[in-house]
PDB file of C-alpha atoms in Angstrom:
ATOM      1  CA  UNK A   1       0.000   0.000   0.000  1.00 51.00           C
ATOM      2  CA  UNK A   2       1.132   3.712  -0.704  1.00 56.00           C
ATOM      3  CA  UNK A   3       1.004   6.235   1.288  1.00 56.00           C
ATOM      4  CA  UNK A   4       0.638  10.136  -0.114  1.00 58.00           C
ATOM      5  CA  UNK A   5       2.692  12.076   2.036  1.00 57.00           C
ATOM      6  CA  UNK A   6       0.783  15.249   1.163  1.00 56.00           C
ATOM      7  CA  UNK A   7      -2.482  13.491   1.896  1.00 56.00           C
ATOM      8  CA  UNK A   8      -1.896  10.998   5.259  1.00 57.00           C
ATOM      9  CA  UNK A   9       1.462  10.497   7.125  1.00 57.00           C
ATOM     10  CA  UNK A  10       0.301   6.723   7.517  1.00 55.00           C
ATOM     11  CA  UNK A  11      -1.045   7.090  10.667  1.00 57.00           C
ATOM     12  CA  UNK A  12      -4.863   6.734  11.940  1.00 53.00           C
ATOM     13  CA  UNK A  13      -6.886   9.674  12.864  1.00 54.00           C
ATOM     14  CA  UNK A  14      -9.301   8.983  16.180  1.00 48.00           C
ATOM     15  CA  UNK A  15     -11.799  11.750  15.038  1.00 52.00           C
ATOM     16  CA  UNK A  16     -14.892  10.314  13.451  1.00 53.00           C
ATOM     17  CA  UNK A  17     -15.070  11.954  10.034  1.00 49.00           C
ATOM     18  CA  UNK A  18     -11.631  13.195   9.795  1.00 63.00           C
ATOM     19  CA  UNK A  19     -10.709  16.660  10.295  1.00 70.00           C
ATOM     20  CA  UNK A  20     -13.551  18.096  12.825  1.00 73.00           C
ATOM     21  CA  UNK A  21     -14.516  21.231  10.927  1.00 79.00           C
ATOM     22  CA  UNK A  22     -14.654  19.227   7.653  1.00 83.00           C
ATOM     23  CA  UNK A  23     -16.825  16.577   5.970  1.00 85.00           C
ATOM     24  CA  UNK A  24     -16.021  13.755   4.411  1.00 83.00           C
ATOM     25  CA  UNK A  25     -17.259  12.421   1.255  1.00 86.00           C
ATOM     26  CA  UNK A  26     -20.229  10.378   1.629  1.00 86.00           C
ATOM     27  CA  UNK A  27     -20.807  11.374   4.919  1.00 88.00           C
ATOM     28  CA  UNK A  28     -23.380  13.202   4.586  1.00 90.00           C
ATOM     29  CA  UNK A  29     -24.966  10.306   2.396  1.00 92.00           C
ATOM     30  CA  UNK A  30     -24.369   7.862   4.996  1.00 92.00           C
ATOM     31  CA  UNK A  31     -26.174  10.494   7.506  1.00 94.00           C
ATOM     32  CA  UNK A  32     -29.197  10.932   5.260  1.00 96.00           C
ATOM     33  CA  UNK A  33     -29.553   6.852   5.194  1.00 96.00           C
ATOM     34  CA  UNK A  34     -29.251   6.435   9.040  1.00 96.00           C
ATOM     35  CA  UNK A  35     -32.772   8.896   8.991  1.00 97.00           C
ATOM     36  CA  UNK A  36     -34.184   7.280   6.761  1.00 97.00           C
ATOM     37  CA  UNK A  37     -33.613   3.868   8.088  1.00 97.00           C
ATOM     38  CA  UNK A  38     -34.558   5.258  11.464  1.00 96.00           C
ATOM     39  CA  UNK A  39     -37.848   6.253  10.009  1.00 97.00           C
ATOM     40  CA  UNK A  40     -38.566   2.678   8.734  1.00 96.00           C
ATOM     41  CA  UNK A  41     -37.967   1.094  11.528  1.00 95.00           C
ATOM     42  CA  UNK A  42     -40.384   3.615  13.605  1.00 94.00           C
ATOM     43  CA  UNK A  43     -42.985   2.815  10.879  1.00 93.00           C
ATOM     44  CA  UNK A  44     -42.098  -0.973  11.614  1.00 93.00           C
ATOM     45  CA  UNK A  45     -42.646  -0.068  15.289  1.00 89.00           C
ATOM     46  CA  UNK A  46     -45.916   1.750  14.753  1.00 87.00           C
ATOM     47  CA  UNK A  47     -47.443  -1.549  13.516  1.00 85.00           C
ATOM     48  CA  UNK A  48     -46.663  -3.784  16.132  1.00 82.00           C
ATOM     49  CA  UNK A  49     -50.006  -4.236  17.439  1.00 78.00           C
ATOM     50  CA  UNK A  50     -51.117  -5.474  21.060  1.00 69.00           C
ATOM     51  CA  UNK A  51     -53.226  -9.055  20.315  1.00 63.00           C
ATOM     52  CA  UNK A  52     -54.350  -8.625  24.101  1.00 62.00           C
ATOM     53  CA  UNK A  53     -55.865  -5.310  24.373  1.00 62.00           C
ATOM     54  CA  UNK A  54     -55.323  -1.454  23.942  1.00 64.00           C
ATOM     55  CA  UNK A  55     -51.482  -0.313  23.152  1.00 63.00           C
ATOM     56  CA  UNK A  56     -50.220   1.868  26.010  1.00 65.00           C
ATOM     57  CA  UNK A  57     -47.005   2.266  27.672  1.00 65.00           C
ATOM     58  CA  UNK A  58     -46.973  -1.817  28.729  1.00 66.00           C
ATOM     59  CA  UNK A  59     -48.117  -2.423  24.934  1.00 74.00           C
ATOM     60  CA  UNK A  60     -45.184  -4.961  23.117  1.00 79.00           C
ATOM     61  CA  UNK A  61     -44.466  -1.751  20.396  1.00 80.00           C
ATOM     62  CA  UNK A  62     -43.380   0.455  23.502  1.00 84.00           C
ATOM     63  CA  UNK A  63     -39.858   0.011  23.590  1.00 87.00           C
ATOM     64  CA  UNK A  64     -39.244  -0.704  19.850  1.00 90.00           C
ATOM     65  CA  UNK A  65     -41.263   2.543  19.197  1.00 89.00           C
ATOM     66  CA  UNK A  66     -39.402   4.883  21.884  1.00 91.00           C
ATOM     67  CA  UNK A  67     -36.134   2.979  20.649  1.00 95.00           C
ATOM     68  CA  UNK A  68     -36.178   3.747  16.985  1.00 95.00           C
ATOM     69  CA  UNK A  69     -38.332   7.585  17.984  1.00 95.00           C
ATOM     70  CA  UNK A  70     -34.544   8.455  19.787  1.00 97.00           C
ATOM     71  CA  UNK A  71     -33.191   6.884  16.861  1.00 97.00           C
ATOM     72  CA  UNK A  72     -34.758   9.235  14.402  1.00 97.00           C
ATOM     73  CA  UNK A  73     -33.937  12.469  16.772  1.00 97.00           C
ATOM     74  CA  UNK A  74     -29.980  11.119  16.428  1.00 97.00           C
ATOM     75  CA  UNK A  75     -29.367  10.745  13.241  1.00 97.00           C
ATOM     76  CA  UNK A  76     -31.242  13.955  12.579  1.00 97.00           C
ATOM     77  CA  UNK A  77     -29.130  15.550  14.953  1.00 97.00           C
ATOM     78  CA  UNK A  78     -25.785  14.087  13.092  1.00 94.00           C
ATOM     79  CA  UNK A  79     -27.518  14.791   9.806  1.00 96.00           C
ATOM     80  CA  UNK A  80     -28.560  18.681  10.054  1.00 96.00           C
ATOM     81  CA  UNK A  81     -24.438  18.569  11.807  1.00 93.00           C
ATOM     82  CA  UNK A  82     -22.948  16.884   8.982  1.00 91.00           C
ATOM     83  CA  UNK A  83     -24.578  19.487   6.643  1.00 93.00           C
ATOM     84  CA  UNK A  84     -23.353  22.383   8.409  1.00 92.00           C
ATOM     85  CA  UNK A  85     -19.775  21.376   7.351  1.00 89.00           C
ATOM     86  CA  UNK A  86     -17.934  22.045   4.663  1.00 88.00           C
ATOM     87  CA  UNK A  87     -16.712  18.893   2.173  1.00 86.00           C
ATOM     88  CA  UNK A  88     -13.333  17.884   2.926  1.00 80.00           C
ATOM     89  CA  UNK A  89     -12.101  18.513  -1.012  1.00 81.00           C
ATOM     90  CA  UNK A  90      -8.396  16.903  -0.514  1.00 79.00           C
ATOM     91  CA  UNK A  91     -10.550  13.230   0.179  1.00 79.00           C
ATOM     92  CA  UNK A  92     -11.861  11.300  -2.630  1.00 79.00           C
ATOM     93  CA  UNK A  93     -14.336   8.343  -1.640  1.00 79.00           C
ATOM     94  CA  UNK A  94     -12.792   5.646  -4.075  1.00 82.00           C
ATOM     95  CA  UNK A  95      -8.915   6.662  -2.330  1.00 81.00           C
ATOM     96  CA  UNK A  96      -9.862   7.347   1.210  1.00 76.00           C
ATOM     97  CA  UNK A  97     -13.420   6.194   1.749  1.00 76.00           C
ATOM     98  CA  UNK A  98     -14.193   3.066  -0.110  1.00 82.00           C
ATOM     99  CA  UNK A  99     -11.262   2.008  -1.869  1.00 86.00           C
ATOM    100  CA  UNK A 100     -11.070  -1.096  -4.170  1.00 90.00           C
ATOM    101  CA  UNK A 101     -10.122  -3.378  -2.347  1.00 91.00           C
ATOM    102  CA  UNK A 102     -12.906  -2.884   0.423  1.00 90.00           C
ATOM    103  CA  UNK A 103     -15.472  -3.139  -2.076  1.00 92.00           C
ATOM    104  CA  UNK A 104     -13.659  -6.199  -3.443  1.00 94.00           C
ATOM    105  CA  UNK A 105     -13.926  -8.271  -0.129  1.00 95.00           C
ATOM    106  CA  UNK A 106     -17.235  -7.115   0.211  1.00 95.00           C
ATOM    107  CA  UNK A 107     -18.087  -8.450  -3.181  1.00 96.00           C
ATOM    108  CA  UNK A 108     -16.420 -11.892  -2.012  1.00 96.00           C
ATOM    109  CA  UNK A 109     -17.943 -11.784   1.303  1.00 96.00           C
ATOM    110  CA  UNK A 110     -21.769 -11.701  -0.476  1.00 97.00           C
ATOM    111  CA  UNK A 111     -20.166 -14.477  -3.539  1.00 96.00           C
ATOM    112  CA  UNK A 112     -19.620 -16.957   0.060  1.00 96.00           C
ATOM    113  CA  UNK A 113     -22.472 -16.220   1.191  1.00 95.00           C
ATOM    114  CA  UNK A 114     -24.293 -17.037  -2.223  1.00 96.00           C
ATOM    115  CA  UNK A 115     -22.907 -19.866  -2.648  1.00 95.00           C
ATOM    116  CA  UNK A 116     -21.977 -21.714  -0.021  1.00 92.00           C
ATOM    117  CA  UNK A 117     -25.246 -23.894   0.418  1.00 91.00           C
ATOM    118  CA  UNK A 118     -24.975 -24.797  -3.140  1.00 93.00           C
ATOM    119  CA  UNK A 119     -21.215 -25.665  -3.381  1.00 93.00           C
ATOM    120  CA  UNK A 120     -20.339 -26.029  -0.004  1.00 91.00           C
ATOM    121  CA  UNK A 121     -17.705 -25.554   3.035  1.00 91.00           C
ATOM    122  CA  UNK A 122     -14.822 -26.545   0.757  1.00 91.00           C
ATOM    123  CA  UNK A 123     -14.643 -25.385  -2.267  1.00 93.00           C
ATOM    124  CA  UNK A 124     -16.235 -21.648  -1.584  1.00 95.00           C
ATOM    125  CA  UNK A 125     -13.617 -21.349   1.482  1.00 95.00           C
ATOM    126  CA  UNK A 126     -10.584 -21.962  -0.870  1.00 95.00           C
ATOM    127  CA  UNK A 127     -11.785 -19.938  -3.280  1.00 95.00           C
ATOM    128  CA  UNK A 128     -12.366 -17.427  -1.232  1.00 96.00           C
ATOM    129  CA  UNK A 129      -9.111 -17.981   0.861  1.00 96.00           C
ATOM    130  CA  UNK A 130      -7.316 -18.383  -2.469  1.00 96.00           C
ATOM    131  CA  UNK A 131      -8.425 -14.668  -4.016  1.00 96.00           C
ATOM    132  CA  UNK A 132      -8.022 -13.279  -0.268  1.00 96.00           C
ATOM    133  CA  UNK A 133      -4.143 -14.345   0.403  1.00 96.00           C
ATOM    134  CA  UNK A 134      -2.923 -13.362  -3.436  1.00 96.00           C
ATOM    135  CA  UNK A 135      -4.709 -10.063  -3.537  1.00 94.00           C
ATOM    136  CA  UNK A 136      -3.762  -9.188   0.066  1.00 94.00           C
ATOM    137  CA  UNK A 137       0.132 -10.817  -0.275  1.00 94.00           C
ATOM    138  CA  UNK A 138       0.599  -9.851  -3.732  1.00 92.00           C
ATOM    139  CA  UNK A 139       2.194 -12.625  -3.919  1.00 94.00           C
ATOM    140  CA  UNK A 140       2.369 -15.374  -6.626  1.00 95.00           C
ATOM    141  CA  UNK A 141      -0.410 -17.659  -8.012  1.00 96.00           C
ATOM    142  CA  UNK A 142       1.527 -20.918  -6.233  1.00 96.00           C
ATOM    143  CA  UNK A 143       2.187 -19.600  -3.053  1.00 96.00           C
ATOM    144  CA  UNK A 144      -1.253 -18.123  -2.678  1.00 96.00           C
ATOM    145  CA  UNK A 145      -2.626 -21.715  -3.495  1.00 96.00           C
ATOM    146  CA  UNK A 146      -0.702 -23.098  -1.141  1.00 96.00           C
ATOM    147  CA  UNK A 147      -1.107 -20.741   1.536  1.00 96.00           C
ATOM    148  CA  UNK A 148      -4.517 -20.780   1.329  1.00 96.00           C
ATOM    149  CA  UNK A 149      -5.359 -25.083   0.557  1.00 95.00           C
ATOM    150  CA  UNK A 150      -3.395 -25.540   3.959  1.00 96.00           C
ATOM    151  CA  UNK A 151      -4.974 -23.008   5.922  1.00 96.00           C
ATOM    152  CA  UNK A 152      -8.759 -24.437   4.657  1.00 94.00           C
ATOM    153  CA  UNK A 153      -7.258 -27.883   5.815  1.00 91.00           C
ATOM    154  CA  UNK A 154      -6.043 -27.038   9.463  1.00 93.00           C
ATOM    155  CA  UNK A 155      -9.846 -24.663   9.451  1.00 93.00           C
ATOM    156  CA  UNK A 156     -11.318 -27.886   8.269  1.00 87.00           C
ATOM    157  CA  UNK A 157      -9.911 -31.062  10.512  1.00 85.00           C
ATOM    158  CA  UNK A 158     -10.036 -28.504  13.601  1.00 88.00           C
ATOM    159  CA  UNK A 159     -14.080 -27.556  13.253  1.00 85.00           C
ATOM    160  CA  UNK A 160     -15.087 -30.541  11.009  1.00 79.00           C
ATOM    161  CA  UNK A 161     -12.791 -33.157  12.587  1.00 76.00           C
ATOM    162  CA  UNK A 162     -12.286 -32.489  16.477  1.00 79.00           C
ATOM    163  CA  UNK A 163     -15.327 -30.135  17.375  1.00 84.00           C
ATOM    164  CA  UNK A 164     -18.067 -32.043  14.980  1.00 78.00           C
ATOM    165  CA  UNK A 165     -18.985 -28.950  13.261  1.00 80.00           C
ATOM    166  CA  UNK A 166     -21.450 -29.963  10.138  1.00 80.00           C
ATOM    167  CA  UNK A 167     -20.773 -27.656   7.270  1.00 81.00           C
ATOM    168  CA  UNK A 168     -22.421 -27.424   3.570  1.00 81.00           C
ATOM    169  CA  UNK A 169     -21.241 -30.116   2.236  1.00 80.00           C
ATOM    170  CA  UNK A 170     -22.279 -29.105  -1.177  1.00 83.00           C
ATOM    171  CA  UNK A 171     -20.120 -30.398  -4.463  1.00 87.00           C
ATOM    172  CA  UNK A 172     -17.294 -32.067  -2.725  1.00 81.00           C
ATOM    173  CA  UNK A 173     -17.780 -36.058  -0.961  1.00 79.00           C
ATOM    174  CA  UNK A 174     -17.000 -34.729   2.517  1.00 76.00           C
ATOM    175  CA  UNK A 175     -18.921 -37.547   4.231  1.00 75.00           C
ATOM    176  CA  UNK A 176     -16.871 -39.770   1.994  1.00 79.00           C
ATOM    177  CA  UNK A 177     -13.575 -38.201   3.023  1.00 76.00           C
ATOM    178  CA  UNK A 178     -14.384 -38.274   6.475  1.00 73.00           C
ATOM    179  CA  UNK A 179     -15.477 -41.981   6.184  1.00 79.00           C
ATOM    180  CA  UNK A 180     -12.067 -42.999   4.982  1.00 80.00           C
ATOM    181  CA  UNK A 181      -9.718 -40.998   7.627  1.00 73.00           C
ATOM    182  CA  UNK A 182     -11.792 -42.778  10.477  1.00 75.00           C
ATOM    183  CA  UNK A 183     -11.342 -46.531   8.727  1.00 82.00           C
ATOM    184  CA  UNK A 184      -7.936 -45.504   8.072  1.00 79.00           C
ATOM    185  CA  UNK A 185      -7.530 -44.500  11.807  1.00 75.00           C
ATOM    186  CA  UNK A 186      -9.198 -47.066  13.345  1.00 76.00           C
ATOM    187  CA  UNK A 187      -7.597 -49.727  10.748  1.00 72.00           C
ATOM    188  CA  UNK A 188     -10.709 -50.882   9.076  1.00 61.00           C
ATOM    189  CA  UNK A 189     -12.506 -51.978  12.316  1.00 60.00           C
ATOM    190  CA  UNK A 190     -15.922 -51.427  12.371  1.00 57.00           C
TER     191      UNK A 190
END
């Protein structure tokens, strides 16, 4: 990773948003979506409905209500703030905010999440583990391979093997696997 010297010095700054006096960009975005997800969830609360009588203060949409109300007061709060400020103009999102390689683990973290029912445990965790370790060590093709197949097998005999974890088993003949390390273990006795 470079650093810019006339942008960061490499270090990280504590204060939320940057510099205090300045915004940064998509803040204010990100301000205008905590309202409005605020407000949805006070709608939500509104229709929470009482199935044993009147809704008052003991009613089950009391606390989600009042909850999400001081919600909405917040992030209004940190919204009409946020707009007061001025844009930080030496920020970009895509360099300082969101940068590609955020949005690419993000992108892998939804592709495991897609598909590990259908393909399973195995083969979704390497790749995954494979793309992770060569984009992150820049190193080669091989060595991220590697890397990455031994990790997924130390992962897999320690949650699989010794704690009994079931997994998706998906495309690969786990059961089958398994099968044969416990004959082999126990020397064919059954």
């Amino acid at each position: 990773m470079r650093i810019d010297p006339e942008h960061h010095d490499g270090t990280s700054d504590a204060t939320p948003g940057g510099e205090a006096d300045k915004r940064r960009p998509g803040e204010l975005v990100f301000a205008a979506f905590l309202l409005v997800a605020s407000l949805v969830l006070v709608h939500s609360a509104w229709g929470i409905e009482n199935s044993f009588g009147p809704n008052g203060l003991s009613s089950p949409r009391s606390i989600p209500l009042a909850t999400s109300v001081v919600m909405v007061l917040s992030a209004a709060v940190v919204l009409l703030k946020t707009l007061r400020l001025p844009l930080d103009r030496t920020e970009t999102v895509m360099r300082d905010i969101l940068p590609w390689v955020v949005i690419l683990f993000a992108g892998l973290l939804v592709g495991y999440g897609l598909l590990l029912k259908p393909l399973g445990f195995l083969p979704v965790s390497a790749l995954f583990l494979i793309v992770a370790i060569k984009v992150l060590s820049r190193r080669s093709w091989p060595w991220a391979i590697g890397i990455a197949l031994a990790a997924l097998v130390v992962i897999w005999l320690i949650f699989r093997i010794v704690f009994s974890v079931l997994m998706p088993a998906g495309i690969f003949p786990e059961a089958e696997l398994v099968q044969f390390f416990r004959t082999l273990l126990t020397g064919g006795a059954e």
